[in-house]
Amino acid sequence: MKFLVLSDIHGNVANIDALDAEFASCDAVIFGGDFAAFGKSETGKPVLEKLLEKHGTIFSVIGNCDEPSFLDEIESADISVERTLAFHEGLAFAGAGGGTRFSGDTPNERDEEDILSDFSLVDSSAESCADENGKWNSLVLVMHNPPKDTDCDMIPGGIHVGSALLRSFIEKYEPVLVVTGHIHESAGISRVGSSTVVNPGSLAEGKYAVVELDNAGGTWSVKSAELKSL
């Protein structure tokens, strides 16, 4: 299954249009949040509308630059995986939106514990969905805020700013894929245990990723993951 992986569009509708060939070739789109530009929440709705034009299967959360109420918009569009589980073609998608508290200059900054609580349904469903060791190989996590200490959460100076709680959650369940965003300067592909973590970078800056998952005998794996740019 081929996924077009996007994040941090920040109102740049033109760069969505530049990806028509990628939209046409993928089975689904995963979006890691930040529809809106910084300080311009009104730019989020045109991005949502454009994404809905481009593909019929989208799994999304909102970012720290999106108003918390924008979650209602993506839920109405039936593309939200925030605070829920969505099952598709043998995979389970779960999401957590917003970013950890930092500057206070963006509308959707949250405590780490609050962000982690968006995955409560994963915890409550693990007994029936995870394997005998508590691992959940068919799980895809979409979180705007990256986990700590990967290639996906580093700001200039080599400082890791991701969430330790989100990292621990990944270590606990070992999802096949984790999609994140938020840290524009840290586009990367990393590993946490057996899980592949992808920060595609900011599409507003022309960055995105393509990930292919393979299912062999009921076991999911990442066949390929590639960072790309316009």
mmCIF file with all atom_site columns, C-alpha atoms in Angstrom:
data_model
loop_
_atom_site.group_PDB
_atom_site.id
_atom_site.type_symbol
_atom_site.label_atom_id
_atom_site.label_alt_id
_atom_site.label_comp_id
_atom_site.label_asym_id
_atom_site.label_entity_id
_atom_site.label_seq_id
_atom_site.pdbx_PDB_ins_code
_atom_site.Cartn_x
_atom_site.Cartn_y
_atom_site.Cartn_z
_atom_site.occupancy
_atom_site.B_iso_or_equiv
_atom_site.pdbx_formal_charge
_atom_site.auth_seq_id
_atom_site.auth_comp_id
_atom_site.auth_asym_id
_atom_site.auth_atom_id
_atom_site.pdbx_PDB_model_num
ATOM 1   C CA . MET A 1 1   ? 0.000   0.000   0.000   1.00 0.00 ? 1   MET A CA 1
ATOM 2   C CA . LYS A 1 2   ? 1.475   3.320   -1.102  1.00 0.00 ? 2   LYS A CA 1
ATOM 3   C CA . PHE A 1 3   ? 1.032   6.476   0.974   1.00 0.00 ? 3   PHE A CA 1
ATOM 4   C CA . LEU A 1 4   ? 1.695   10.090  0.111   1.00 0.00 ? 4   LEU A CA 1
ATOM 5   C CA . VAL A 1 5   ? 2.883   11.565  3.417   1.00 0.00 ? 5   VAL A CA 1
ATOM 6   C CA . LEU A 1 6   ? 2.418   15.298  3.969   1.00 0.00 ? 6   LEU A CA 1
ATOM 7   C CA . SER A 1 7   ? 2.652   17.742  6.854   1.00 0.00 ? 7   SER A CA 1
ATOM 8   C CA . ASP A 1 8   ? 2.847   21.456  7.639   1.00 0.00 ? 8   ASP A CA 1
ATOM 9   C CA . ILE A 1 9   ? 1.200   22.828  4.515   1.00 0.00 ? 9   ILE A CA 1
ATOM 10  C CA . HIS A 1 10  ? 0.613   26.177  6.254   1.00 0.00 ? 10  HIS A CA 1
ATOM 11  C CA . GLY A 1 11  ? -1.842  27.541  3.720   1.00 0.00 ? 11  GLY A CA 1
ATOM 12  C CA . ASN A 1 12  ? 0.296   26.810  0.637   1.00 0.00 ? 12  ASN A CA 1
ATOM 13  C CA . VAL A 1 13  ? -2.380  25.531  -1.746  1.00 0.00 ? 13  VAL A CA 1
ATOM 14  C CA . ALA A 1 14  ? -0.092  25.915  -4.774  1.00 0.00 ? 14  ALA A CA 1
ATOM 15  C CA . ASN A 1 15  ? 2.267   23.216  -3.504  1.00 0.00 ? 15  ASN A CA 1
ATOM 16  C CA . ILE A 1 16  ? -0.661  20.817  -3.153  1.00 0.00 ? 16  ILE A CA 1
ATOM 17  C CA . ASP A 1 17  ? -1.458  21.341  -6.827  1.00 0.00 ? 17  ASP A CA 1
ATOM 18  C CA . ALA A 1 18  ? 2.171   20.579  -7.678  1.00 0.00 ? 18  ALA A CA 1
ATOM 19  C CA . LEU A 1 19  ? 1.716   17.022  -6.380  1.00 0.00 ? 19  LEU A CA 1
ATOM 20  C CA . ASP A 1 20  ? -1.000  15.858  -8.771  1.00 0.00 ? 20  ASP A CA 1
ATOM 21  C CA . ALA A 1 21  ? 1.079   12.951  -10.079 1.00 0.00 ? 21  ALA A CA 1
ATOM 22  C CA . GLU A 1 22  ? 1.839   11.751  -6.544  1.00 0.00 ? 22  GLU A CA 1
ATOM 23  C CA . PHE A 1 23  ? -1.823  11.974  -5.525  1.00 0.00 ? 23  PHE A CA 1
ATOM 24  C CA . ALA A 1 24  ? -2.780  9.919   -8.577  1.00 0.00 ? 24  ALA A CA 1
ATOM 25  C CA . SER A 1 25  ? -0.257  7.164   -7.841  1.00 0.00 ? 25  SER A CA 1
ATOM 26  C CA . CYS A 1 26  ? -0.908  6.688   -4.124  1.00 0.00 ? 26  CYS A CA 1
ATOM 27  C CA . ASP A 1 27  ? -3.502  4.531   -2.377  1.00 0.00 ? 27  ASP A CA 1
ATOM 28  C CA . ALA A 1 28  ? -4.019  6.996   0.473   1.00 0.00 ? 28  ALA A CA 1
ATOM 29  C CA . VAL A 1 29  ? -2.729  10.247  1.958   1.00 0.00 ? 29  VAL A CA 1
ATOM 30  C CA . ILE A 1 30  ? -1.471  10.737  5.510   1.00 0.00 ? 30  ILE A CA 1
ATOM 31  C CA . PHE A 1 31  ? -1.370  14.340  6.734   1.00 0.00 ? 31  PHE A CA 1
ATOM 32  C CA . GLY A 1 32  ? 0.465   15.249  9.927   1.00 0.00 ? 32  GLY A CA 1
ATOM 33  C CA . GLY A 1 33  ? -1.220  18.571  10.644  1.00 0.00 ? 33  GLY A CA 1
ATOM 34  C CA . ASP A 1 34  ? -0.807  22.347  10.302  1.00 0.00 ? 34  ASP A CA 1
ATOM 35  C CA . PHE A 1 35  ? -3.312  23.180  7.620   1.00 0.00 ? 35  PHE A CA 1
ATOM 36  C CA . ALA A 1 36  ? -3.034  26.894  8.499   1.00 0.00 ? 36  ALA A CA 1
ATOM 37  C CA . ALA A 1 37  ? -0.197  29.385  8.225   1.00 0.00 ? 37  ALA A CA 1
ATOM 38  C CA . PHE A 1 38  ? 1.269   30.825  11.417  1.00 0.00 ? 38  PHE A CA 1
ATOM 39  C CA . GLY A 1 39  ? -1.120  33.432  12.807  1.00 0.00 ? 39  GLY A CA 1
ATOM 40  C CA . LYS A 1 40  ? -3.552  32.991  9.907   1.00 0.00 ? 40  LYS A CA 1
ATOM 41  C CA . SER A 1 41  ? -6.089  30.379  10.961  1.00 0.00 ? 41  SER A CA 1
ATOM 42  C CA . GLU A 1 42  ? -8.342  31.338  8.040   1.00 0.00 ? 42  GLU A CA 1
ATOM 43  C CA . THR A 1 43  ? -5.846  29.729  5.627   1.00 0.00 ? 43  THR A CA 1
ATOM 44  C CA . GLY A 1 44  ? -6.625  26.244  6.947   1.00 0.00 ? 44  GLY A CA 1
ATOM 45  C CA . LYS A 1 45  ? -10.002 25.753  5.264   1.00 0.00 ? 45  LYS A CA 1
ATOM 46  C CA . PRO A 1 46  ? -8.728  26.258  1.674   1.00 0.00 ? 46  PRO A CA 1
ATOM 47  C CA . VAL A 1 47  ? -6.019  23.647  2.335   1.00 0.00 ? 47  VAL A CA 1
ATOM 48  C CA . LEU A 1 48  ? -8.606  21.175  3.606   1.00 0.00 ? 48  LEU A CA 1
ATOM 49  C CA . GLU A 1 49  ? -10.831 21.769  0.597   1.00 0.00 ? 49  GLU A CA 1
ATOM 50  C CA . LYS A 1 50  ? -7.919  21.306  -1.803  1.00 0.00 ? 50  LYS A CA 1
ATOM 51  C CA . LEU A 1 51  ? -6.811  18.056  -0.163  1.00 0.00 ? 51  LEU A CA 1
ATOM 52  C CA . LEU A 1 52  ? -10.355 16.699  -0.403  1.00 0.00 ? 52  LEU A CA 1
ATOM 53  C CA . GLU A 1 53  ? -10.312 17.460  -4.135  1.00 0.00 ? 53  GLU A CA 1
ATOM 54  C CA . LYS A 1 54  ? -7.080  15.532  -4.612  1.00 0.00 ? 54  LYS A CA 1
ATOM 55  C CA . HIS A 1 55  ? -7.814  12.177  -2.952  1.00 0.00 ? 55  HIS A CA 1
ATOM 56  C CA . GLY A 1 56  ? -10.687 10.204  -1.483  1.00 0.00 ? 56  GLY A CA 1
ATOM 57  C CA . THR A 1 57  ? -8.721  8.456   1.286   1.00 0.00 ? 57  THR A CA 1
ATOM 58  C CA . ILE A 1 58  ? -7.008  10.752  3.771   1.00 0.00 ? 58  ILE A CA 1
ATOM 59  C CA . PHE A 1 59  ? -5.926  10.175  7.379   1.00 0.00 ? 59  PHE A CA 1
ATOM 60  C CA . SER A 1 60  ? -5.242  13.421  9.215   1.00 0.00 ? 60  SER A CA 1
ATOM 61  C CA . VAL A 1 61  ? -4.722  15.298  12.472  1.00 0.00 ? 61  VAL A CA 1
ATOM 62  C CA . ILE A 1 62  ? -4.487  19.031  13.154  1.00 0.00 ? 62  ILE A CA 1
ATOM 63  C CA . GLY A 1 63  ? -1.322  20.876  14.120  1.00 0.00 ? 63  GLY A CA 1
ATOM 64  C CA . ASN A 1 64  ? -0.267  23.522  16.591  1.00 0.00 ? 64  ASN A CA 1
ATOM 65  C CA . CYS A 1 65  ? -0.981  26.344  14.115  1.00 0.00 ? 65  CYS A CA 1
ATOM 66  C CA . ASP A 1 66  ? -4.558  25.128  13.624  1.00 0.00 ? 66  ASP A CA 1
ATOM 67  C CA . GLU A 1 67  ? -7.278  26.319  15.959  1.00 0.00 ? 67  GLU A CA 1
ATOM 68  C CA . PRO A 1 68  ? -8.484  23.447  18.196  1.00 0.00 ? 68  PRO A CA 1
ATOM 69  C CA . SER A 1 69  ? -11.967 23.967  16.729  1.00 0.00 ? 69  SER A CA 1
ATOM 70  C CA . PHE A 1 70  ? -10.593 23.054  13.290  1.00 0.00 ? 70  PHE A CA 1
ATOM 71  C CA . LEU A 1 71  ? -10.778 19.452  14.457  1.00 0.00 ? 71  LEU A CA 1
ATOM 72  C CA . ASP A 1 72  ? -14.534 19.735  13.851  1.00 0.00 ? 72  ASP A CA 1
ATOM 73  C CA . GLU A 1 73  ? -13.822 20.583  10.199  1.00 0.00 ? 73  GLU A CA 1
ATOM 74  C CA . ILE A 1 74  ? -11.686 17.521  9.514   1.00 0.00 ? 74  ILE A CA 1
ATOM 75  C CA . GLU A 1 75  ? -14.108 15.306  11.441  1.00 0.00 ? 75  GLU A CA 1
ATOM 76  C CA . SER A 1 76  ? -16.971 16.617  9.283   1.00 0.00 ? 76  SER A CA 1
ATOM 77  C CA . ALA A 1 77  ? -14.871 15.791  6.224   1.00 0.00 ? 77  ALA A CA 1
ATOM 78  C CA . ASP A 1 78  ? -14.368 12.268  7.615   1.00 0.00 ? 78  ASP A CA 1
ATOM 79  C CA . ILE A 1 79  ? -10.578 12.392  7.415   1.00 0.00 ? 79  ILE A CA 1
ATOM 80  C CA . SER A 1 80  ? -9.714  12.743  11.121  1.00 0.00 ? 80  SER A CA 1
ATOM 81  C CA . VAL A 1 81  ? -7.936  9.987   13.035  1.00 0.00 ? 81  VAL A CA 1
ATOM 82  C CA . GLU A 1 82  ? -7.471  12.151  16.114  1.00 0.00 ? 82  GLU A CA 1
ATOM 83  C CA . ARG A 1 83  ? -8.681  10.530  19.378  1.00 0.00 ? 83  ARG A CA 1
ATOM 84  C CA . THR A 1 84  ? -10.019 7.517   17.479  1.00 0.00 ? 84  THR A CA 1
ATOM 85  C CA . LEU A 1 85  ? -9.154  4.349   15.546  1.00 0.00 ? 85  LEU A CA 1
ATOM 86  C CA . ALA A 1 86  ? -9.861  4.070   11.835  1.00 0.00 ? 86  ALA A CA 1
ATOM 87  C CA . PHE A 1 87  ? -9.515  0.681   10.161  1.00 0.00 ? 87  PHE A CA 1
ATOM 88  C CA . HIS A 1 88  ? -8.606  0.482   6.476   1.00 0.00 ? 88  HIS A CA 1
ATOM 89  C CA . GLU A 1 89  ? -7.359  -2.414  4.353   1.00 0.00 ? 89  GLU A CA 1
ATOM 90  C CA . GLY A 1 90  ? -6.069  -4.317  7.374   1.00 0.00 ? 90  GLY A CA 1
ATOM 91  C CA . LEU A 1 91  ? -4.384  -1.308  8.997   1.00 0.00 ? 91  LEU A CA 1
ATOM 92  C CA . ALA A 1 92  ? -5.475  0.657   12.067  1.00 0.00 ? 92  ALA A CA 1
ATOM 93  C CA . PHE A 1 93  ? -4.885  4.428   12.102  1.00 0.00 ? 93  PHE A CA 1
ATOM 94  C CA . ALA A 1 94  ? -4.796  6.531   15.280  1.00 0.00 ? 94  ALA A CA 1
ATOM 95  C CA . GLY A 1 95  ? -3.856  10.168  15.700  1.00 0.00 ? 95  GLY A CA 1
ATOM 96  C CA . ALA A 1 96  ? -2.886  12.917  18.133  1.00 0.00 ? 96  ALA A CA 1
ATOM 97  C CA . GLY A 1 97  ? -2.967  16.594  17.208  1.00 0.00 ? 97  GLY A CA 1
ATOM 98  C CA . GLY A 1 98  ? -1.286  19.777  18.313  1.00 0.00 ? 98  GLY A CA 1
ATOM 99  C CA . GLY A 1 99  ? 2.187   20.449  19.635  1.00 0.00 ? 99  GLY A CA 1
ATOM 100 C CA . THR A 1 100 ? 3.739   20.498  23.080  1.00 0.00 ? 100 THR A CA 1
ATOM 101 C CA . ARG A 1 101 ? 3.766   23.802  24.930  1.00 0.00 ? 101 ARG A CA 1
ATOM 102 C CA . PHE A 1 102 ? 6.638   26.062  23.908  1.00 0.00 ? 102 PHE A CA 1
ATOM 103 C CA . SER A 1 103 ? 6.234   29.709  22.928  1.00 0.00 ? 103 SER A CA 1
ATOM 104 C CA . GLY A 1 104 ? 2.511   30.063  23.494  1.00 0.00 ? 104 GLY A CA 1
ATOM 105 C CA . ASP A 1 105 ? 2.307   31.872  20.156  1.00 0.00 ? 105 ASP A CA 1
ATOM 106 C CA . THR A 1 106 ? 0.272   29.161  18.423  1.00 0.00 ? 106 THR A CA 1
ATOM 107 C CA . PRO A 1 107 ? -3.311  28.197  19.252  1.00 0.00 ? 107 PRO A CA 1
ATOM 108 C CA . ASN A 1 108 ? -3.003  24.438  19.695  1.00 0.00 ? 108 ASN A CA 1
ATOM 109 C CA . GLU A 1 109 ? -0.198  23.911  22.212  1.00 0.00 ? 109 GLU A CA 1
ATOM 110 C CA . ARG A 1 110 ? -0.893  21.143  24.723  1.00 0.00 ? 110 ARG A CA 1
ATOM 111 C CA . ASP A 1 111 ? 0.684   19.295  27.633  1.00 0.00 ? 111 ASP A CA 1
ATOM 112 C CA . GLU A 1 112 ? 2.419   16.031  26.710  1.00 0.00 ? 112 GLU A CA 1
ATOM 113 C CA . GLU A 1 113 ? -0.055  14.065  28.812  1.00 0.00 ? 113 GLU A CA 1
ATOM 114 C CA . ASP A 1 114 ? -2.960  15.701  26.989  1.00 0.00 ? 114 ASP A CA 1
ATOM 115 C CA . ILE A 1 115 ? -1.523  14.832  23.576  1.00 0.00 ? 115 ILE A CA 1
ATOM 116 C CA . LEU A 1 116 ? -0.903  11.257  24.668  1.00 0.00 ? 116 LEU A CA 1
ATOM 117 C CA . SER A 1 117 ? -4.514  10.982  25.849  1.00 0.00 ? 117 SER A CA 1
ATOM 118 C CA . ASP A 1 118 ? -5.608  11.158  22.209  1.00 0.00 ? 118 ASP A CA 1
ATOM 119 C CA . PHE A 1 119 ? -4.337  7.569   21.946  1.00 0.00 ? 119 PHE A CA 1
ATOM 120 C CA . SER A 1 120 ? -6.506  6.254   24.801  1.00 0.00 ? 120 SER A CA 1
ATOM 121 C CA . LEU A 1 121 ? -8.532  4.148   22.361  1.00 0.00 ? 121 LEU A CA 1
ATOM 122 C CA . VAL A 1 122 ? -5.334  2.412   21.277  1.00 0.00 ? 122 VAL A CA 1
ATOM 123 C CA . ASP A 1 123 ? -4.721  1.434   24.893  1.00 0.00 ? 123 ASP A CA 1
ATOM 124 C CA . SER A 1 124 ? -8.261  0.194   25.427  1.00 0.00 ? 124 SER A CA 1
ATOM 125 C CA . SER A 1 125 ? -8.283  -1.783  22.164  1.00 0.00 ? 125 SER A CA 1
ATOM 126 C CA . ALA A 1 126 ? -4.858  -3.379  22.530  1.00 0.00 ? 126 ALA A CA 1
ATOM 127 C CA . GLU A 1 127 ? -6.115  -6.510  24.241  1.00 0.00 ? 127 GLU A CA 1
ATOM 128 C CA . SER A 1 128 ? -8.140  -7.454  21.162  1.00 0.00 ? 128 SER A CA 1
ATOM 129 C CA . CYS A 1 129 ? -5.894  -5.965  18.450  1.00 0.00 ? 129 CYS A CA 1
ATOM 130 C CA . ALA A 1 130 ? -2.282  -6.345  19.612  1.00 0.00 ? 130 ALA A CA 1
ATOM 131 C CA . ASP A 1 131 ? -0.373  -9.627  19.575  1.00 0.00 ? 131 ASP A CA 1
ATOM 132 C CA . GLU A 1 132 ? 0.380   -11.837 22.573  1.00 0.00 ? 132 GLU A CA 1
ATOM 133 C CA . ASN A 1 133 ? 3.410   -9.659  23.364  1.00 0.00 ? 133 ASN A CA 1
ATOM 134 C CA . GLY A 1 134 ? 1.354   -6.464  23.352  1.00 0.00 ? 134 GLY A CA 1
ATOM 135 C CA . LYS A 1 135 ? 2.770   -5.277  20.028  1.00 0.00 ? 135 LYS A CA 1
ATOM 136 C CA . TRP A 1 136 ? 0.500   -3.889  17.305  1.00 0.00 ? 136 TRP A CA 1
ATOM 137 C CA . ASN A 1 137 ? 2.116   -4.457  13.924  1.00 0.00 ? 137 ASN A CA 1
ATOM 138 C CA . SER A 1 138 ? -0.861  -3.222  11.873  1.00 0.00 ? 138 SER A CA 1
ATOM 139 C CA . LEU A 1 139 ? -0.977  0.142   13.660  1.00 0.00 ? 139 LEU A CA 1
ATOM 140 C CA . VAL A 1 140 ? -0.149  3.477   12.000  1.00 0.00 ? 140 VAL A CA 1
ATOM 141 C CA . LEU A 1 141 ? 0.213   6.464   14.329  1.00 0.00 ? 141 LEU A CA 1
ATOM 142 C CA . VAL A 1 142 ? -0.203  10.030  13.058  1.00 0.00 ? 142 VAL A CA 1
ATOM 143 C CA . MET A 1 143 ? 1.080   12.640  15.518  1.00 0.00 ? 143 MET A CA 1
ATOM 144 C CA . HIS A 1 144 ? 1.896   16.257  14.736  1.00 0.00 ? 144 HIS A CA 1
ATOM 145 C CA . ASN A 1 145 ? 4.386   16.423  17.573  1.00 0.00 ? 145 ASN A CA 1
ATOM 146 C CA . PRO A 1 146 ? 7.378   14.108  17.032  1.00 0.00 ? 146 PRO A CA 1
ATOM 147 C CA . PRO A 1 147 ? 8.706   11.611  19.564  1.00 0.00 ? 147 PRO A CA 1
ATOM 148 C CA . LYS A 1 148 ? 11.927  12.481  21.335  1.00 0.00 ? 148 LYS A CA 1
ATOM 149 C CA . ASP A 1 149 ? 15.464  11.555  20.261  1.00 0.00 ? 149 ASP A CA 1
ATOM 150 C CA . THR A 1 150 ? 15.029  10.694  16.582  1.00 0.00 ? 150 THR A CA 1
ATOM 151 C CA . ASP A 1 151 ? 16.090  12.252  13.295  1.00 0.00 ? 151 ASP A CA 1
ATOM 152 C CA . CYS A 1 152 ? 12.641  13.884  13.212  1.00 0.00 ? 152 CYS A CA 1
ATOM 153 C CA . ASP A 1 153 ? 12.691  16.185  16.269  1.00 0.00 ? 153 ASP A CA 1
ATOM 154 C CA . MET A 1 154 ? 15.965  18.103  16.130  1.00 0.00 ? 154 MET A CA 1
ATOM 155 C CA . ILE A 1 155 ? 16.270  21.887  15.990  1.00 0.00 ? 155 ILE A CA 1
ATOM 156 C CA . PRO A 1 156 ? 19.465  23.823  15.191  1.00 0.00 ? 156 PRO A CA 1
ATOM 157 C CA . GLY A 1 157 ? 22.126  23.209  17.791  1.00 0.00 ? 157 GLY A CA 1
ATOM 158 C CA . GLY A 1 158 ? 21.395  19.485  17.844  1.00 0.00 ? 158 GLY A CA 1
ATOM 159 C CA . ILE A 1 159 ? 18.653  19.837  20.451  1.00 0.00 ? 159 ILE A CA 1
ATOM 160 C CA . HIS A 1 160 ? 15.922  17.174  20.487  1.00 0.00 ? 160 HIS A CA 1
ATOM 161 C CA . VAL A 1 161 ? 12.544  18.743  21.250  1.00 0.00 ? 161 VAL A CA 1
ATOM 162 C CA . GLY A 1 162 ? 10.190  15.794  20.784  1.00 0.00 ? 162 GLY A CA 1
ATOM 163 C CA . SER A 1 163 ? 7.975   14.151  23.371  1.00 0.00 ? 163 SER A CA 1
ATOM 164 C CA . ALA A 1 164 ? 9.402   11.493  25.676  1.00 0.00 ? 164 ALA A CA 1
ATOM 165 C CA . LEU A 1 165 ? 5.884   10.241  26.439  1.00 0.00 ? 165 LEU A CA 1
ATOM 166 C CA . LEU A 1 166 ? 5.095   9.740   22.758  1.00 0.00 ? 166 LEU A CA 1
ATOM 167 C CA . ARG A 1 167 ? 8.369   7.872   22.298  1.00 0.00 ? 167 ARG A CA 1
ATOM 168 C CA . SER A 1 168 ? 7.503   5.557   25.192  1.00 0.00 ? 168 SER A CA 1
ATOM 169 C CA . PHE A 1 169 ? 4.103   4.917   23.646  1.00 0.00 ? 169 PHE A CA 1
ATOM 170 C CA . ILE A 1 170 ? 5.747   3.910   20.360  1.00 0.00 ? 170 ILE A CA 1
ATOM 171 C CA . GLU A 1 171 ? 8.162   1.626   22.211  1.00 0.00 ? 171 GLU A CA 1
ATOM 172 C CA . LYS A 1 172 ? 5.217   -0.012  23.971  1.00 0.00 ? 172 LYS A CA 1
ATOM 173 C CA . TYR A 1 173 ? 3.149   -0.918  20.899  1.00 0.00 ? 173 TYR A CA 1
ATOM 174 C CA . GLU A 1 174 ? 5.732   -0.917  18.066  1.00 0.00 ? 174 GLU A CA 1
ATOM 175 C CA . PRO A 1 175 ? 3.440   0.354   15.277  1.00 0.00 ? 175 PRO A CA 1
ATOM 176 C CA . VAL A 1 176 ? 4.606   -0.337  11.755  1.00 0.00 ? 176 VAL A CA 1
ATOM 177 C CA . LEU A 1 177 ? 4.656   3.373   10.875  1.00 0.00 ? 177 LEU A CA 1
ATOM 178 C CA . VAL A 1 178 ? 4.640   6.694   12.733  1.00 0.00 ? 178 VAL A CA 1
ATOM 179 C CA . VAL A 1 179 ? 4.015   9.894   10.770  1.00 0.00 ? 179 VAL A CA 1
ATOM 180 C CA . THR A 1 180 ? 4.908   13.190  12.401  1.00 0.00 ? 180 THR A CA 1
ATOM 181 C CA . GLY A 1 181 ? 5.711   16.773  11.460  1.00 0.00 ? 181 GLY A CA 1
ATOM 182 C CA . HIS A 1 182 ? 5.982   20.097  13.317  1.00 0.00 ? 182 HIS A CA 1
ATOM 183 C CA . ILE A 1 183 ? 9.781   20.434  13.228  1.00 0.00 ? 183 ILE A CA 1
ATOM 184 C CA . HIS A 1 184 ? 10.382  21.806  9.728   1.00 0.00 ? 184 HIS A CA 1
ATOM 185 C CA . GLU A 1 185 ? 14.172  21.635  9.911   1.00 0.00 ? 185 GLU A CA 1
ATOM 186 C CA . SER A 1 186 ? 14.127  17.966  10.878  1.00 0.00 ? 186 SER A CA 1
ATOM 187 C CA . ALA A 1 187 ? 12.637  16.169  7.902   1.00 0.00 ? 187 ALA A CA 1
ATOM 188 C CA . GLY A 1 188 ? 13.853  12.617  8.340   1.00 0.00 ? 188 GLY A CA 1
ATOM 189 C CA . ILE A 1 189 ? 13.298  8.898   8.512   1.00 0.00 ? 189 ILE A CA 1
ATOM 190 C CA . SER A 1 190 ? 14.190  7.238   11.785  1.00 0.00 ? 190 SER A CA 1
ATOM 191 C CA . ARG A 1 191 ? 13.568  4.156   13.908  1.00 0.00 ? 191 ARG A CA 1
ATOM 192 C CA . VAL A 1 192 ? 12.164  3.666   17.367  1.00 0.00 ? 192 VAL A CA 1
ATOM 193 C CA . GLY A 1 193 ? 12.507  -0.038  18.059  1.00 0.00 ? 193 GLY A CA 1
ATOM 194 C CA . SER A 1 194 ? 10.933  -1.823  15.106  1.00 0.00 ? 194 SER A CA 1
ATOM 195 C CA . SER A 1 195 ? 8.818   1.223   14.152  1.00 0.00 ? 195 SER A CA 1
ATOM 196 C CA . THR A 1 196 ? 9.650   3.523   11.254  1.00 0.00 ? 196 THR A CA 1
ATOM 197 C CA . VAL A 1 197 ? 9.166   7.221   12.049  1.00 0.00 ? 197 VAL A CA 1
ATOM 198 C CA . VAL A 1 198 ? 8.762   9.680   9.168   1.00 0.00 ? 198 VAL A CA 1
ATOM 199 C CA . ASN A 1 199 ? 8.766   13.467  9.327   1.00 0.00 ? 199 ASN A CA 1
ATOM 200 C CA . PRO A 1 200 ? 8.205   14.465  5.684   1.00 0.00 ? 200 PRO A CA 1
ATOM 201 C CA . GLY A 1 201 ? 9.153   18.080  6.325   1.00 0.00 ? 201 GLY A CA 1
ATOM 202 C CA . SER A 1 202 ? 6.985   21.070  5.503   1.00 0.00 ? 202 SER A CA 1
ATOM 203 C CA . LEU A 1 203 ? 5.068   20.987  2.232   1.00 0.00 ? 203 LEU A CA 1
ATOM 204 C CA . ALA A 1 204 ? 4.994   24.782  2.479   1.00 0.00 ? 204 ALA A CA 1
ATOM 205 C CA . GLU A 1 205 ? 8.749   24.453  1.836   1.00 0.00 ? 205 GLU A CA 1
ATOM 206 C CA . GLY A 1 206 ? 8.218   21.864  -0.912  1.00 0.00 ? 206 GLY A CA 1
ATOM 207 C CA . LYS A 1 207 ? 9.031   18.771  1.165   1.00 0.00 ? 207 LYS A CA 1
ATOM 208 C CA . TYR A 1 208 ? 7.040   15.529  1.382   1.00 0.00 ? 208 TYR A CA 1
ATOM 209 C CA . ALA A 1 209 ? 7.519   11.755  1.552   1.00 0.00 ? 209 ALA A CA 1
ATOM 210 C CA . VAL A 1 210 ? 6.273   8.562   -0.051  1.00 0.00 ? 210 VAL A CA 1
ATOM 211 C CA . VAL A 1 211 ? 5.992   5.373   2.022   1.00 0.00 ? 211 VAL A CA 1
ATOM 212 C CA . GLU A 1 212 ? 5.057   1.881   0.870   1.00 0.00 ? 212 GLU A CA 1
ATOM 213 C CA . LEU A 1 213 ? 3.833   -0.768  3.306   1.00 0.00 ? 213 LEU A CA 1
ATOM 214 C CA . ASP A 1 214 ? 3.759   -4.472  2.539   1.00 0.00 ? 214 ASP A CA 1
ATOM 215 C CA . ASN A 1 215 ? 1.724   -7.239  4.153   1.00 0.00 ? 215 ASN A CA 1
ATOM 216 C CA . ALA A 1 216 ? 3.293   -10.685 4.058   1.00 0.00 ? 216 ALA A CA 1
ATOM 217 C CA . GLY A 1 217 ? 1.297   -13.366 5.806   1.00 0.00 ? 217 GLY A CA 1
ATOM 218 C CA . GLY A 1 218 ? -0.431  -10.858 8.059   1.00 0.00 ? 218 GLY A CA 1
ATOM 219 C CA . THR A 1 219 ? 2.787   -9.099  9.073   1.00 0.00 ? 219 THR A CA 1
ATOM 220 C CA . TRP A 1 220 ? 3.134   -5.475  7.977   1.00 0.00 ? 220 TRP A CA 1
ATOM 221 C CA . SER A 1 221 ? 6.484   -3.909  7.116   1.00 0.00 ? 221 SER A CA 1
ATOM 222 C CA . VAL A 1 222 ? 7.802   -0.754  5.529   1.00 0.00 ? 222 VAL A CA 1
ATOM 223 C CA . LYS A 1 223 ? 8.820   -1.738  2.016   1.00 0.00 ? 223 LYS A CA 1
ATOM 224 C CA . SER A 1 224 ? 10.239  1.698   1.232   1.00 0.00 ? 224 SER A CA 1
ATOM 225 C CA . ALA A 1 225 ? 10.275  5.215   2.642   1.00 0.00 ? 225 ALA A CA 1
ATOM 226 C CA . GLU A 1 226 ? 11.637  8.179   0.709   1.00 0.00 ? 226 GLU A CA 1
ATOM 227 C CA . LEU A 1 227 ? 11.895  11.881  1.455   1.00 0.00 ? 227 LEU A CA 1
ATOM 228 C CA . LYS A 1 228 ? 11.130  14.027  -1.588  1.00 0.00 ? 228 LYS A CA 1
ATOM 229 C CA . SER A 1 229 ? 10.930  17.657  -2.595  1.00 0.00 ? 229 SER A CA 1
ATOM 230 C CA . LEU A 1 230 ? 9.241   19.666  -5.326  1.00 0.00 ? 230 LEU A CA 1
#
